[in-house]
């Protein structure tokens, strides 16, 4: 009998036990589900208490003959101040979502060390910086519409590139995280599904961005399918002990 075969036979079998799942697995899963839940909450708020805000934006865009995202910053500031509760609630939700994404990437970096784990973390960190920059500029619209602070007065120009950048960075972080997990044998099928879905959504979103002449940004909602798949899989996985 082959010596290597004997050695392998004598080694204890690797068992999968739900109770032995590493803590970081559940933590990363909760963080991804948290990020998705916050974005879902943002959508719910937008279609309920934010309906009037959206209608005012559309009406103003029709008057000015421009796309909604190209509305003059002063006009957006006036509409924001007409709907302060909605603006503050959505600003808070958008502030929180990238935090969850970064927490998930940090847990994965700890649990599956390596280049992909580090890329997931740095991409998530870059997402957080760009996302918070955009939220800060949005909150700056509460200033005097006729005397907006620097950069806030360029909110109309910066919206599409900033939102598109943060969305694509978030997608990239999720793909790196999924591939890091798959490489370490954790939730392989869900990780592969997350990678495929995220890449497809990224490609379609970029094509749409170019096709509309950069009028509408790549929205952060593109991370929801992948985040949901990966988050639920991590919460349900038995881990590797």
PDB file of N, CA, C and O in Angstrom, residues 5 14 95 120-121 165 187 196 205:
ATOM      1  N   UNK A   5      -0.773   7.216   0.813  1.00  0.00           N
ATOM      2  CA  UNK A   5      -2.170   6.860   1.016  1.00  0.00           C
ATOM      3  C   UNK A   5      -2.409   6.468   2.465  1.00  0.00           C
ATOM      4  O   UNK A   5      -3.420   6.789   3.066  1.00  0.00           O
ATOM      5  N   UNK A  14     -11.615  15.843   8.200  1.00  0.00           N
ATOM      6  CA  UNK A  14     -12.037  17.215   8.468  1.00  0.00           C
ATOM      7  C   UNK A  14     -13.559  17.250   8.536  1.00  0.00           C
ATOM      8  O   UNK A  14     -14.238  16.905   7.576  1.00  0.00           O
ATOM      9  N   UNK A  95     -25.200  57.303   5.139  1.00  0.00           N
ATOM     10  CA  UNK A  95     -23.990  57.378   5.952  1.00  0.00           C
ATOM     11  C   UNK A  95     -23.653  56.020   6.572  1.00  0.00           C
ATOM     12  O   UNK A  95     -22.495  55.644   6.680  1.00  0.00           O
ATOM     13  N   UNK A 120     -10.342  43.401  -0.850  1.00  0.00           N
ATOM     14  CA  UNK A 120     -11.730  43.612  -0.429  1.00  0.00           C
ATOM     15  C   UNK A 120     -11.802  44.718   0.626  1.00  0.00           C
ATOM     16  O   UNK A 120     -12.687  45.587   0.582  1.00  0.00           O
ATOM     17  N   UNK A 121     -10.857  44.679   1.569  1.00  0.00           N
ATOM     18  CA  UNK A 121     -10.842  45.672   2.641  1.00  0.00           C
ATOM     19  C   UNK A 121     -10.524  47.063   2.117  1.00  0.00           C
ATOM     20  O   UNK A 121     -11.234  48.026   2.422  1.00  0.00           O
ATOM     21  N   UNK A 165     -18.707  56.039  -8.863  1.00  0.00           N
ATOM     22  CA  UNK A 165     -17.439  55.542  -8.306  1.00  0.00           C
ATOM     23  C   UNK A 165     -17.673  54.726  -7.045  1.00  0.00           C
ATOM     24  O   UNK A 165     -17.123  53.625  -6.887  1.00  0.00           O
ATOM     25  N   UNK A 187     -18.328  28.965   1.744  1.00  0.00           N
ATOM     26  CA  UNK A 187     -19.529  29.258   0.935  1.00  0.00           C
ATOM     27  C   UNK A 187     -19.188  29.373  -0.553  1.00  0.00           C
ATOM     28  O   UNK A 187     -19.497  30.367  -1.202  1.00  0.00           O
ATOM     29  N   UNK A 196     -20.396  36.341  -9.999  1.00  0.00           N
ATOM     30  CA  UNK A 196     -21.028  36.404 -11.324  1.00  0.00           C
ATOM     31  C   UNK A 196     -22.089  37.498 -11.375  1.00  0.00           C
ATOM     32  O   UNK A 196     -22.106  38.332 -12.298  1.00  0.00           O
ATOM     33  N   UNK A 205     -24.495  48.098 -15.714  1.00  0.00           N
ATOM     34  CA  UNK A 205     -24.629  49.454 -15.177  1.00  0.00           C
ATOM     35  C   UNK A 205     -23.709  50.435 -15.894  1.00  0.00           C
ATOM     36  O   UNK A 205     -24.109  51.572 -16.187  1.00  0.00           O
TER      37      UNK A 205
END
